[in-house]
Amino acid sequence: MGIEEARRIIMEHFAGAARRFGLNELYGYIYGVLFLAKDPLSLGEVAEATGYSLSHVSTALKFMERVGLVVRLKKPGDRKVYYTVPKLLRDWRRATYYSSLLEDVRQTRMNLERALKELEGEDGEEAESIRKAIEFVMRKNALVERILAFLLEHDNEVVLERLLNCLESGGER
């Protein structure tokens, strides 16, 4: 029972992570199946392993490929498409967590810009107060956007190691 329980724990972990990131748990189950697989799996194999229909799994795999959670492969002489996943958890986090956060930050920026545009031509204490609040949030939002973009472009472990070294040295480089 140890191997099956270990598999169940891993599958539930990825399904839970998908839910926490605001994704359908199917993405987590698919990732778990592919994470545990020794070799790339076909669409049919993934559907069978997860218990979901071919159409649900196909739709999920297309999304997962688009955001970098799965890699699509072709084997020479085989017409089937196969899927595998990056084995590093940082790649899972990068594709789901950082990308989702960055999208939220970009949406925030766009909405704040729209709100600021609506205040054009408005005078008075209330308009100025709202304008200052928006500008304050926009500055903070811009910093977060830069940090997330940096994390997406660089190896997380290197970035985090440098950040920790900087923090532990009292902020000096």
GROMACS .gro file of N, CA and C in nm:
model
  519
    1MET      N    1   0.082  -0.120   0.000
    1MET     CA    2   0.000   0.000   0.000
    1MET      C    3   0.086   0.127   0.000
    2GLY      N    4   0.212   0.118   0.033
    2GLY     CA    5   0.299   0.235   0.042
    2GLY      C    6   0.313   0.310  -0.089
    3ILE      N    7   0.336   0.238  -0.200
    3ILE     CA    8   0.354   0.303  -0.329
    3ILE      C    9   0.225   0.372  -0.373
    4GLU      N   10   0.114   0.303  -0.362
    4GLU     CA   11  -0.014   0.362  -0.403
    4GLU      C   12  -0.050   0.483  -0.316
    5GLU      N   13  -0.021   0.474  -0.187
    5GLU     CA   14  -0.050   0.587  -0.098
    5GLU      C   15   0.040   0.706  -0.132
    6ALA      N   16   0.167   0.678  -0.163
    6ALA     CA   17   0.258   0.785  -0.202
    6ALA      C   18   0.208   0.852  -0.330
    7ARG      N   19   0.163   0.771  -0.427
    7ARG     CA   20   0.107   0.825  -0.552
    7ARG      C   21  -0.015   0.911  -0.523
    8ARG      N   22  -0.103   0.863  -0.437
    8ARG     CA   23  -0.225   0.936  -0.402
    8ARG      C   24  -0.190   1.070  -0.338
    9ILE      N   25  -0.093   1.070  -0.248
    9ILE     CA   26  -0.052   1.193  -0.180
    9ILE      C   27   0.000   1.295  -0.282
   10ILE      N   28   0.083   1.249  -0.375
   10ILE     CA   29   0.138   1.340  -0.476
   10ILE      C   30   0.028   1.394  -0.566
   11MET      N   31  -0.062   1.306  -0.608
   11MET     CA   32  -0.173   1.349  -0.694
   11MET      C   33  -0.260   1.452  -0.623
   12GLU      N   34  -0.292   1.426  -0.498
   12GLU     CA   35  -0.374   1.519  -0.420
   12GLU      C   36  -0.301   1.651  -0.396
   13HIS      N   37  -0.169   1.643  -0.379
   13HIS     CA   38  -0.092   1.766  -0.361
   13HIS      C   39  -0.106   1.856  -0.484
   14PHE      N   40  -0.083   1.800  -0.603
   14PHE     CA   41  -0.091   1.882  -0.724
   14PHE      C   42  -0.234   1.928  -0.751
   15ALA      N   43  -0.333   1.846  -0.722
   15ALA     CA   44  -0.472   1.889  -0.739
   15ALA      C   45  -0.503   2.005  -0.645
   16GLY      N   46  -0.456   1.994  -0.521
   16GLY     CA   47  -0.476   2.102  -0.424
   16GLY      C   48  -0.403   2.230  -0.464
   17ALA      N   49  -0.281   2.214  -0.517
   17ALA     CA   50  -0.205   2.330  -0.562
   17ALA      C   51  -0.278   2.399  -0.676
   18ALA      N   52  -0.331   2.321  -0.769
   18ALA     CA   53  -0.407   2.379  -0.880
   18ALA      C   54  -0.525   2.459  -0.826
   19ARG      N   55  -0.598   2.403  -0.731
   19ARG     CA   56  -0.712   2.475  -0.673
   19ARG      C   57  -0.666   2.604  -0.605
   20ARG      N   58  -0.555   2.598  -0.530
   20ARG     CA   59  -0.505   2.718  -0.462
   20ARG      C   60  -0.466   2.827  -0.561
   21PHE      N   61  -0.420   2.788  -0.681
   21PHE     CA   62  -0.381   2.884  -0.782
   21PHE      C   63  -0.500   2.927  -0.867
   22GLY      N   64  -0.619   2.881  -0.831
   22GLY     CA   65  -0.739   2.920  -0.904
   22GLY      C   66  -0.762   2.841  -1.031
   23LEU      N   67  -0.698   2.726  -1.042
   23LEU     CA   68  -0.714   2.642  -1.160
   23LEU      C   69  -0.802   2.521  -1.128
   24ASN      N   70  -0.852   2.459  -1.230
   24ASN     CA   71  -0.929   2.336  -1.214
   24ASN      C   72  -0.837   2.228  -1.159
   25GLU      N   73  -0.887   2.149  -1.067
   25GLU     CA   74  -0.805   2.043  -1.008
   25GLU      C   75  -0.758   1.942  -1.111
   26LEU      N   76  -0.827   1.931  -1.223
   26LEU     CA   77  -0.786   1.839  -1.330
   26LEU      C   78  -0.643   1.871  -1.374
   27TYR      N   79  -0.606   1.999  -1.380
   27TYR     CA   80  -0.470   2.035  -1.418
   27TYR      C   81  -0.370   1.974  -1.320
   28GLY      N   82  -0.404   1.976  -1.194
   28GLY     CA   83  -0.316   1.917  -1.093
   28GLY      C   84  -0.306   1.766  -1.107
   29TYR      N   85  -0.419   1.701  -1.131
   29TYR     CA   86  -0.415   1.556  -1.150
   29TYR      C   87  -0.333   1.519  -1.274
   30ILE      N   88  -0.352   1.592  -1.382
   30ILE     CA   89  -0.274   1.566  -1.503
   30ILE      C   90  -0.126   1.586  -1.475
   31TYR      N   91  -0.094   1.696  -1.409
   31TYR     CA   92   0.047   1.722  -1.378
   31TYR      C   93   0.103   1.609  -1.291
   32GLY      N   94   0.026   1.566  -1.193
   32GLY     CA   95   0.070   1.458  -1.106
   32GLY      C   96   0.096   1.329  -1.182
   33VAL      N   97   0.005   1.293  -1.272
   33VAL     CA   98   0.021   1.172  -1.353
   33VAL      C   99   0.148   1.181  -1.436
   34LEU      N  100   0.169   1.295  -1.501
   34LEU     CA  101   0.286   1.312  -1.585
   34LEU      C  102   0.415   1.324  -1.503
   35PHE      N  103   0.405   1.384  -1.387
   35PHE     CA  104   0.519   1.398  -1.297
   35PHE      C  105   0.570   1.261  -1.253
   36LEU      N  106   0.478   1.170  -1.227
   36LEU     CA  107   0.514   1.036  -1.179
   36LEU      C  108   0.550   0.939  -1.292
   37ALA      N  109   0.513   0.972  -1.415
   37ALA     CA  110   0.536   0.882  -1.528
   37ALA      C  111   0.685   0.874  -1.562
   38LYS      N  112   0.731   0.752  -1.591
   38LYS     CA  113   0.871   0.732  -1.630
   38LYS      C  114   0.896   0.787  -1.770
   39ASP      N  115   0.797   0.772  -1.857
   39ASP     CA  116   0.807   0.814  -1.997
   39ASP      C  117   0.690   0.906  -2.029
   40PRO      N  118   0.702   0.985  -2.137
   40PRO     CA  119   0.589   1.067  -2.180
   40PRO      C  120   0.465   0.980  -2.207
   41LEU      N  121   0.347   1.038  -2.182
   41LEU     CA  122   0.221   0.965  -2.198
   41LEU      C  123   0.136   1.028  -2.308
   42SER      N  124   0.056   0.943  -2.373
   42SER     CA  125  -0.037   0.991  -2.475
   42SER      C  126  -0.160   1.049  -2.408
   43LEU      N  127  -0.240   1.117  -2.486
   43LEU     CA  128  -0.366   1.173  -2.438
   43LEU      C  129  -0.452   1.064  -2.375
   44GLY      N  130  -0.465   0.952  -2.443
   44GLY     CA  131  -0.546   0.842  -2.391
   44GLY      C  132  -0.494   0.788  -2.260
   45GLU      N  133  -0.363   0.777  -2.247
   45GLU     CA  134  -0.303   0.728  -2.123
   45GLU      C  135  -0.327   0.824  -2.008
   46VAL      N  136  -0.317   0.953  -2.037
   46VAL     CA  137  -0.342   1.053  -1.933
   46VAL      C  138  -0.488   1.050  -1.890
   47ALA      N  139  -0.579   1.040  -1.987
   47ALA     CA  140  -0.722   1.033  -1.955
   47ALA      C  141  -0.752   0.910  -1.871
   48GLU      N  142  -0.696   0.797  -1.909
   48GLU     CA  143  -0.720   0.673  -1.833
   48GLU      C  144  -0.665   0.685  -1.690
   49ALA      N  145  -0.547   0.742  -1.676
   49ALA     CA  146  -0.485   0.753  -1.544
   49ALA      C  147  -0.559   0.850  -1.452
   50THR      N  148  -0.619   0.955  -1.510
   50THR     CA  149  -0.690   1.053  -1.427
   50THR      C  150  -0.836   1.017  -1.407
   51GLY      N  151  -0.891   0.936  -1.497
   51GLY     CA  152  -1.033   0.903  -1.489
   51GLY      C  153  -1.123   1.007  -1.552
   52TYR      N  154  -1.065   1.106  -1.617
   52TYR     CA  155  -1.143   1.210  -1.684
   52TYR      C  156  -1.160   1.174  -1.831
   53SER      N  157  -1.256   1.237  -1.898
   53SER     CA  158  -1.283   1.208  -2.039
   53SER      C  159  -1.171   1.262  -2.127
   54LEU      N  160  -1.162   1.204  -2.247
   54LEU     CA  161  -1.062   1.249  -2.344
   54LEU      C  162  -1.078   1.398  -2.375
   55SER      N  163  -1.202   1.443  -2.391
   55SER     CA  164  -1.224   1.584  -2.427
   55SER      C  165  -1.180   1.678  -2.314
   56HIS      N  166  -1.210   1.642  -2.189
   56HIS     CA  167  -1.167   1.726  -2.077
   56HIS      C  168  -1.014   1.730  -2.067
   57VAL      N  169  -0.953   1.614  -2.080
   57VAL     CA  170  -0.808   1.607  -2.070
   57VAL      C  171  -0.742   1.679  -2.187
   58SER      N  172  -0.797   1.665  -2.307
   58SER     CA  173  -0.742   1.732  -2.424
   58SER      C  174  -0.746   1.884  -2.406
   59THR      N  175  -0.859   1.936  -2.360
   59THR     CA  176  -0.872   2.080  -2.337
   59THR      C  177  -0.774   2.127  -2.231
   60ALA      N  178  -0.763   2.049  -2.124
   60ALA     CA  179  -0.670   2.084  -2.015
   60ALA      C  180  -0.526   2.082  -2.063
   61LEU      N  181  -0.489   1.982  -2.140
   61LEU     CA  182  -0.352   1.972  -2.190
   61LEU      C  183  -0.317   2.087  -2.282
   62LYS      N  184  -0.412   2.132  -2.363
   62LYS     CA  185  -0.386   2.246  -2.450
   62LYS      C  186  -0.355   2.371  -2.368
   63PHE      N  187  -0.435   2.394  -2.264
   63PHE     CA  188  -0.410   2.508  -2.176
   63PHE      C  189  -0.276   2.492  -2.106
   64MET      N  190  -0.252   2.373  -2.051
   64MET     CA  191  -0.129   2.349  -1.977
   64MET      C  192  -0.005   2.365  -2.065
   65GLU      N  193  -0.016   2.326  -2.190
   65GLU     CA  194   0.096   2.344  -2.283
   65GLU      C  195   0.118   2.493  -2.309
   66ARG      N  196   0.011   2.568  -2.326
   66ARG     CA  197   0.020   2.711  -2.353
   66ARG      C  198   0.089   2.787  -2.240
   67VAL      N  199   0.065   2.747  -2.114
   67VAL     CA  200   0.126   2.818  -2.001
   67VAL      C  201   0.256   2.754  -1.954
   68GLY      N  202   0.300   2.649  -2.022
   68GLY     CA  203   0.430   2.590  -1.990
   68GLY      C  204   0.429   2.481  -1.884
   69LEU      N  205   0.312   2.430  -1.850
   69LEU     CA  206   0.306   2.323  -1.749
   69LEU      C  207   0.336   2.185  -1.808
   70VAL      N  208   0.310   2.167  -1.936
   70VAL     CA  209   0.340   2.040  -2.002
   70VAL      C  210   0.414   2.068  -2.131
   71VAL      N  211   0.486   1.966  -2.175
   71VAL     CA  212   0.559   1.973  -2.302
   71VAL      C  213   0.502   1.866  -2.393
   72ARG      N  214   0.471   1.905  -2.513
   72ARG     CA  215   0.415   1.815  -2.614
   72ARG      C  216   0.528   1.756  -2.696
   73LEU      N  217   0.526   1.624  -2.717
   73LEU     CA  218   0.633   1.556  -2.789
   73LEU      C  219   0.576   1.465  -2.897
   74LYS      N  220   0.655   1.444  -3.000
   74LYS     CA  221   0.623   1.344  -3.103
   74LYS      C  222   0.737   1.243  -3.103
   75LYS      N  223   0.699   1.115  -3.114
   75LYS     CA  224   0.800   1.010  -3.124
   75LYS      C  225   0.816   0.972  -3.270
   76PRO      N  226   0.939   0.953  -3.315
   76PRO     CA  227   0.962   0.916  -3.455
   76PRO      C  228   0.883   0.790  -3.493
   77GLY      N  229   0.813   0.797  -3.606
   77GLY     CA  230   0.737   0.682  -3.654
   77GLY      C  231   0.604   0.660  -3.584
   78ASP      N  232   0.567   0.749  -3.493
   78ASP     CA  233   0.442   0.734  -3.418
   78ASP      C  234   0.356   0.857  -3.445
   79ARG      N  235   0.230   0.836  -3.478
   79ARG     CA  236   0.141   0.949  -3.509
   79ARG      C  237   0.083   1.013  -3.382
   80LYS      N  238   0.092   0.943  -3.270
   80LYS     CA  239   0.036   0.997  -3.146
   80LYS      C  240   0.121   1.113  -3.093
   81VAL      N  241   0.054   1.197  -3.016
   81VAL     CA  242   0.121   1.305  -2.946
   81VAL      C  243   0.139   1.259  -2.801
   82TYR      N  244   0.252   1.289  -2.744
   82TYR     CA  245   0.282   1.251  -2.607
   82TYR      C  246   0.311   1.377  -2.525
   83TYR      N  247   0.293   1.363  -2.395
   83TYR     CA  248   0.313   1.476  -2.304
   83TYR      C  249   0.403   1.437  -2.189
   84THR      N  250   0.479   1.535  -2.146
   84THR     CA  251   0.562   1.519  -2.028
   84THR      C  252   0.561   1.653  -1.954
   85VAL      N  253   0.618   1.656  -1.836
   85VAL     CA  254   0.623   1.780  -1.757
   85VAL      C  255   0.766   1.808  -1.714
   86PRO      N  256   0.795   1.936  -1.694
   86PRO     CA  257   0.923   1.968  -1.630
   86PRO      C  258   0.920   1.907  -1.490
   87LYS      N  259   1.025   1.840  -1.450
   87LYS     CA  260   1.026   1.770  -1.321
   87LYS      C  261   1.055   1.863  -1.204
   88LEU      N  262   1.095   1.985  -1.232
   88LEU     CA  263   1.129   2.076  -1.123
   88LEU      C  264   1.005   2.152  -1.076
   89LEU      N  265   0.984   2.152  -0.947
   89LEU     CA  266   0.867   2.220  -0.891
   89LEU      C  267   0.870   2.370  -0.919
   90ARG      N  268   0.989   2.425  -0.935
   90ARG     CA  269   0.995   2.569  -0.963
   90ARG      C  270   0.929   2.599  -1.097
   91ASP      N  271   0.937   2.505  -1.192
   91ASP     CA  272   0.873   2.527  -1.321
   91ASP      C  273   0.721   2.527  -1.307
   92TRP      N  274   0.669   2.440  -1.221
   92TRP     CA  275   0.525   2.437  -1.191
   92TRP      C  276   0.484   2.570  -1.130
   93ARG      N  277   0.558   2.615  -1.031
   93ARG     CA  278   0.524   2.741  -0.965
   93ARG      C  279   0.535   2.858  -1.062
   94ARG      N  280   0.641   2.856  -1.142
   94ARG     CA  281   0.661   2.966  -1.236
   94ARG      C  282   0.543   2.973  -1.333
   95ALA      N  283   0.504   2.860  -1.387
   95ALA     CA  284   0.397   2.858  -1.488
   95ALA      C  285   0.261   2.893  -1.429
   96THR      N  286   0.238   2.853  -1.306
   96THR     CA  287   0.106   2.878  -1.249
   96THR      C  288   0.105   3.003  -1.162
   97TYR      N  289   0.182   3.002  -1.058
   97TYR     CA  290   0.174   3.106  -0.957
   97TYR      C  291   0.221   3.242  -1.008
   98TYR      N  292   0.345   3.249  -1.057
   98TYR     CA  293   0.398   3.378  -1.100
   98TYR      C  294   0.321   3.433  -1.219
   99SER      N  295   0.286   3.347  -1.314
   99SER     CA  296   0.210   3.394  -1.430
   99SER      C  297   0.074   3.447  -1.389
  100SER      N  298   0.007   3.378  -1.297
  100SER     CA  299  -0.124   3.425  -1.249
  100SER      C  300  -0.111   3.557  -1.176
  101LEU      N  301  -0.010   3.569  -1.092
  101LEU     CA  302   0.011   3.694  -1.020
  101LEU      C  303   0.042   3.808  -1.116
  102LEU      N  304   0.128   3.780  -1.213
  102LEU     CA  305   0.164   3.884  -1.309
  102LEU      C  306   0.042   3.930  -1.388
  103GLU      N  307  -0.043   3.837  -1.425
  103GLU     CA  308  -0.165   3.875  -1.497
  103GLU      C  309  -0.253   3.964  -1.409
  104ASP      N  310  -0.265   3.930  -1.281
  104ASP     CA  311  -0.344   4.011  -1.189
  104ASP      C  312  -0.284   4.151  -1.174
  105VAL      N  313  -0.152   4.158  -1.164
  105VAL     CA  314  -0.085   4.287  -1.151
  105VAL      C  315  -0.107   4.371  -1.276
  106ARG      N  316  -0.101   4.309  -1.392
  106ARG     CA  317  -0.124   4.383  -1.517
  106ARG      C  318  -0.269   4.430  -1.527
  107GLN      N  319  -0.362   4.347  -1.485
  107GLN     CA  320  -0.503   4.389  -1.484
  107GLN      C  321  -0.523   4.505  -1.387
  108THR      N  322  -0.456   4.499  -1.273
  108THR     CA  323  -0.464   4.607  -1.175
  108THR      C  324  -0.414   4.736  -1.236
  109ARG      N  325  -0.298   4.729  -1.304
  109ARG     CA  326  -0.241   4.848  -1.369
  109ARG      C  327  -0.340   4.906  -1.470
  110MET      N  328  -0.397   4.822  -1.554
  110MET     CA  329  -0.490   4.869  -1.656
  110MET      C  330  -0.612   4.935  -1.593
  111ASN      N  331  -0.666   4.876  -1.488
  111ASN     CA  332  -0.784   4.934  -1.423
  111ASN      C  333  -0.751   5.064  -1.352
  112LEU      N  334  -0.634   5.070  -1.290
  112LEU     CA  335  -0.594   5.194  -1.224
  112LEU      C  336  -0.573   5.305  -1.327
  113GLU      N  337  -0.514   5.271  -1.441
  113GLU     CA  338  -0.496   5.371  -1.548
  113GLU      C  339  -0.630   5.420  -1.599
  114ARG      N  340  -0.726   5.329  -1.613
  114ARG     CA  341  -0.860   5.369  -1.657
  114ARG      C  342  -0.925   5.463  -1.555
  115ALA      N  343  -0.911   5.428  -1.427
  115ALA     CA  344  -0.971   5.512  -1.322
  115ALA      C  345  -0.905   5.649  -1.320
  116LEU      N  346  -0.773   5.653  -1.338
  116LEU     CA  347  -0.702   5.781  -1.341
  116LEU      C  348  -0.747   5.865  -1.459
  117LYS      N  349  -0.768   5.802  -1.572
  117LYS     CA  350  -0.815   5.873  -1.691
  117LYS      C  351  -0.954   5.933  -1.666
  118GLU      N  352  -1.039   5.861  -1.592
  118GLU     CA  353  -1.173   5.912  -1.560
  118GLU      C  354  -1.166   6.037  -1.474
  119LEU      N  355  -1.057   6.053  -1.400
  119LEU     CA  356  -1.043   6.170  -1.313
  119LEU      C  357  -0.991   6.294  -1.386
  120GLU      N  358  -0.948   6.276  -1.512
  120GLU     CA  359  -0.900   6.391  -1.588
  120GLU      C  360  -1.009   6.497  -1.595
  121GLY      N  361  -0.969   6.619  -1.565
  121GLY     CA  362  -1.064   6.731  -1.569
  121GLY      C  363  -1.144   6.747  -1.441
  122GLU      N  364  -1.131   6.651  -1.350
  122GLU     CA  365  -1.201   6.662  -1.222
  122GLU      C  366  -1.115   6.739  -1.123
  123ASP      N  367  -1.175   6.835  -1.055
  123ASP     CA  368  -1.105   6.914  -0.955
  123ASP      C  369  -1.167   6.888  -0.819
  124GLY      N  370  -1.102   6.936  -0.719
  124GLY     CA  371  -1.156   6.927  -0.585
  124GLY      C  372  -1.078   6.831  -0.497
  125GLU      N  373  -1.111   6.840  -0.370
  125GLU     CA  374  -1.040   6.761  -0.268
  125GLU      C  375  -1.060   6.611  -0.287
  126GLU      N  376  -1.182   6.568  -0.317
  126GLU     CA  377  -1.208   6.425  -0.333
  126GLU      C  378  -1.136   6.368  -0.454
  127ALA      N  379  -1.139   6.439  -0.566
  127ALA     CA  380  -1.070   6.393  -0.687
  127ALA      C  381  -0.920   6.383  -0.662
  128GLU      N  382  -0.864   6.483  -0.593
  128GLU     CA  383  -0.720   6.482  -0.564
  128GLU      C  384  -0.684   6.367  -0.470
  129SER      N  385  -0.769   6.340  -0.374
  129SER     CA  386  -0.746   6.230  -0.279
  129SER      C  387  -0.747   6.096  -0.352
  130ILE      N  388  -0.843   6.076  -0.440
  130ILE     CA  389  -0.852   5.952  -0.518
  130ILE      C  390  -0.731   5.940  -0.611
  131ARG      N  391  -0.694   6.051  -0.675
  131ARG     CA  392  -0.579   6.052  -0.766
  131ARG      C  393  -0.451   6.012  -0.692
  132LYS      N  394  -0.430   6.067  -0.574
  132LYS     CA  395  -0.311   6.034  -0.495
  132LYS      C  396  -0.311   5.887  -0.454
  133ALA      N  397  -0.426   5.836  -0.414
  133ALA     CA  398  -0.436   5.695  -0.375
  133ALA      C  399  -0.404   5.604  -0.493
  134ILE      N  400  -0.457   5.637  -0.610
  134ILE     CA  401  -0.432   5.557  -0.731
  134ILE      C  402  -0.283   5.561  -0.766
  135GLU      N  403  -0.224   5.680  -0.763
  135GLU     CA  404  -0.082   5.694  -0.798
  135GLU      C  405   0.006   5.618  -0.700
  136PHE      N  406  -0.030   5.618  -0.572
  136PHE     CA  407   0.045   5.542  -0.472
  136PHE      C  408   0.041   5.392  -0.505
  137VAL      N  409  -0.078   5.341  -0.531
  137VAL     CA  410  -0.094   5.199  -0.562
  137VAL      C  411  -0.025   5.165  -0.694
  138MET      N  412  -0.028   5.257  -0.790
  138MET     CA  413   0.037   5.232  -0.918
  138MET      C  414   0.189   5.218  -0.902
  139ARG      N  415   0.249   5.298  -0.814
  139ARG     CA  416   0.394   5.285  -0.790
  139ARG      C  417   0.426   5.149  -0.728
  140LYS      N  418   0.347   5.107  -0.629
  140LYS     CA  419   0.369   4.977  -0.565
  140LYS      C  420   0.344   4.864  -0.665
  141ASN      N  421   0.241   4.877  -0.743
  141ASN     CA  422   0.205   4.777  -0.842
  141ASN      C  423   0.316   4.762  -0.947
  142ALA      N  424   0.376   4.875  -0.986
  142ALA     CA  425   0.485   4.872  -1.085
  142ALA      C  426   0.606   4.796  -1.031
  143LEU      N  427   0.635   4.813  -0.902
  143LEU     CA  428   0.745   4.738  -0.840
  143LEU      C  429   0.717   4.588  -0.840
  144VAL      N  430   0.596   4.551  -0.804
  144VAL     CA  431   0.558   4.410  -0.803
  144VAL      C  432   0.565   4.352  -0.943
  145GLU      N  433   0.520   4.428  -1.042
  145GLU     CA  434   0.525   4.382  -1.181
  145GLU      C  435   0.670   4.357  -1.224
  146ARG      N  436   0.761   4.447  -1.188
  146ARG     CA  437   0.902   4.429  -1.222
  146ARG      C  438   0.961   4.306  -1.154
  147ILE      N  439   0.927   4.287  -1.027
  147ILE     CA  440   0.979   4.172  -0.952
  147ILE      C  441   0.928   4.041  -1.012
  148LEU      N  442   0.799   4.034  -1.041
  148LEU     CA  443   0.743   3.912  -1.100
  148LEU      C  444   0.801   3.883  -1.237
  149ALA      N  445   0.816   3.987  -1.319
  149ALA     CA  446   0.875   3.968  -1.452
  149ALA      C  447   1.017   3.917  -1.438
  150PHE      N  448   1.091   3.969  -1.341
  150PHE     CA  449   1.228   3.924  -1.317
  150PHE      C  450   1.229   3.777  -1.275
  151LEU      N  451   1.139   3.740  -1.184
  151LEU     CA  452   1.133   3.600  -1.139
  151LEU      C  453   1.097   3.506  -1.253
  152LEU      N  454   1.011   3.549  -1.343
  152LEU     CA  455   0.974   3.465  -1.457
  152LEU      C  456   1.089   3.449  -1.556
  153GLU      N  457   1.174   3.549  -1.565
  153GLU     CA  458   1.284   3.546  -1.662
  153GLU      C  459   1.409   3.477  -1.609
  154HIS      N  460   1.421   3.462  -1.479
  154HIS     CA  461   1.545   3.408  -1.421
  154HIS      C  462   1.516   3.283  -1.339
  155ASP      N  463   1.620   3.208  -1.316
  155ASP     CA  464   1.611   3.087  -1.236
  155ASP      C  465   1.576   3.124  -1.092
  156ASN      N  466   1.464   3.074  -1.043
  156ASN     CA  467   1.415   3.110  -0.910
  156ASN      C  468   1.518   3.085  -0.801
  157GLU      N  469   1.586   2.972  -0.807
  157GLU     CA  470   1.679   2.938  -0.700
  157GLU      C  471   1.794   3.038  -0.693
  158VAL      N  472   1.844   3.079  -0.808
  158VAL     CA  473   1.952   3.177  -0.811
  158VAL      C  474   1.902   3.311  -0.757
  159VAL      N  475   1.786   3.353  -0.803
  159VAL     CA  476   1.728   3.481  -0.759
  159VAL      C  477   1.704   3.478  -0.608
  160LEU      N  478   1.640   3.373  -0.561
  160LEU     CA  479   1.609   3.366  -0.418
  160LEU      C  480   1.736   3.357  -0.334
  161GLU      N  481   1.835   3.286  -0.381
  161GLU     CA  482   1.963   3.276  -0.309
  161GLU      C  483   2.028   3.413  -0.298
  162ARG      N  484   2.028   3.488  -0.408
  162ARG     CA  485   2.086   3.623  -0.406
  162ARG      C  486   2.007   3.715  -0.315
  163LEU      N  487   1.875   3.704  -0.321
  163LEU     CA  488   1.790   3.786  -0.235
  163LEU      C  489   1.817   3.756  -0.088
  164LEU      N  490   1.823   3.628  -0.054
  164LEU     CA  491   1.853   3.590   0.085
  164LEU      C  492   1.990   3.640   0.128
  165ASN      N  493   2.089   3.628   0.040
  165ASN     CA  494   2.223   3.678   0.073
  165ASN      C  495   2.221   3.828   0.098
  166CYS      N  496   2.146   3.899   0.015
  166CYS     CA  497   2.134   4.044   0.030
  166CYS      C  498   2.066   4.079   0.162
  167LEU      N  499   1.957   4.010   0.194
  167LEU     CA  500   1.885   4.036   0.318
  167LEU      C  501   1.969   4.001   0.440
  168GLU      N  502   2.041   3.890   0.432
  168GLU     CA  503   2.122   3.846   0.546
  168GLU      C  504   2.244   3.935   0.567
  169SER      N  505   2.290   4.004   0.460
  169SER     CA  506   2.407   4.092   0.473
  169SER      C  507   2.365   4.235   0.508
  170GLY      N  508   2.241   4.253   0.545
  170GLY     CA  509   2.193   4.385   0.584
  170GLY      C  510   2.157   4.473   0.468
  171GLY      N  511   2.127   4.413   0.353
  171GLY     CA  512   2.083   4.490   0.238
  171GLY      C  513   2.194   4.530   0.144
  172GLU      N  514   2.319   4.496   0.176
  172GLU     CA  515   2.430   4.529   0.087
  172GLU      C  516   2.447   4.421  -0.017
  173ARG      N  517   2.490   4.457  -0.135
  173ARG     CA  518   2.508   4.360  -0.244
  173ARG      C  519   2.630   4.281  -0.224
   0.00000   0.00000   0.00000
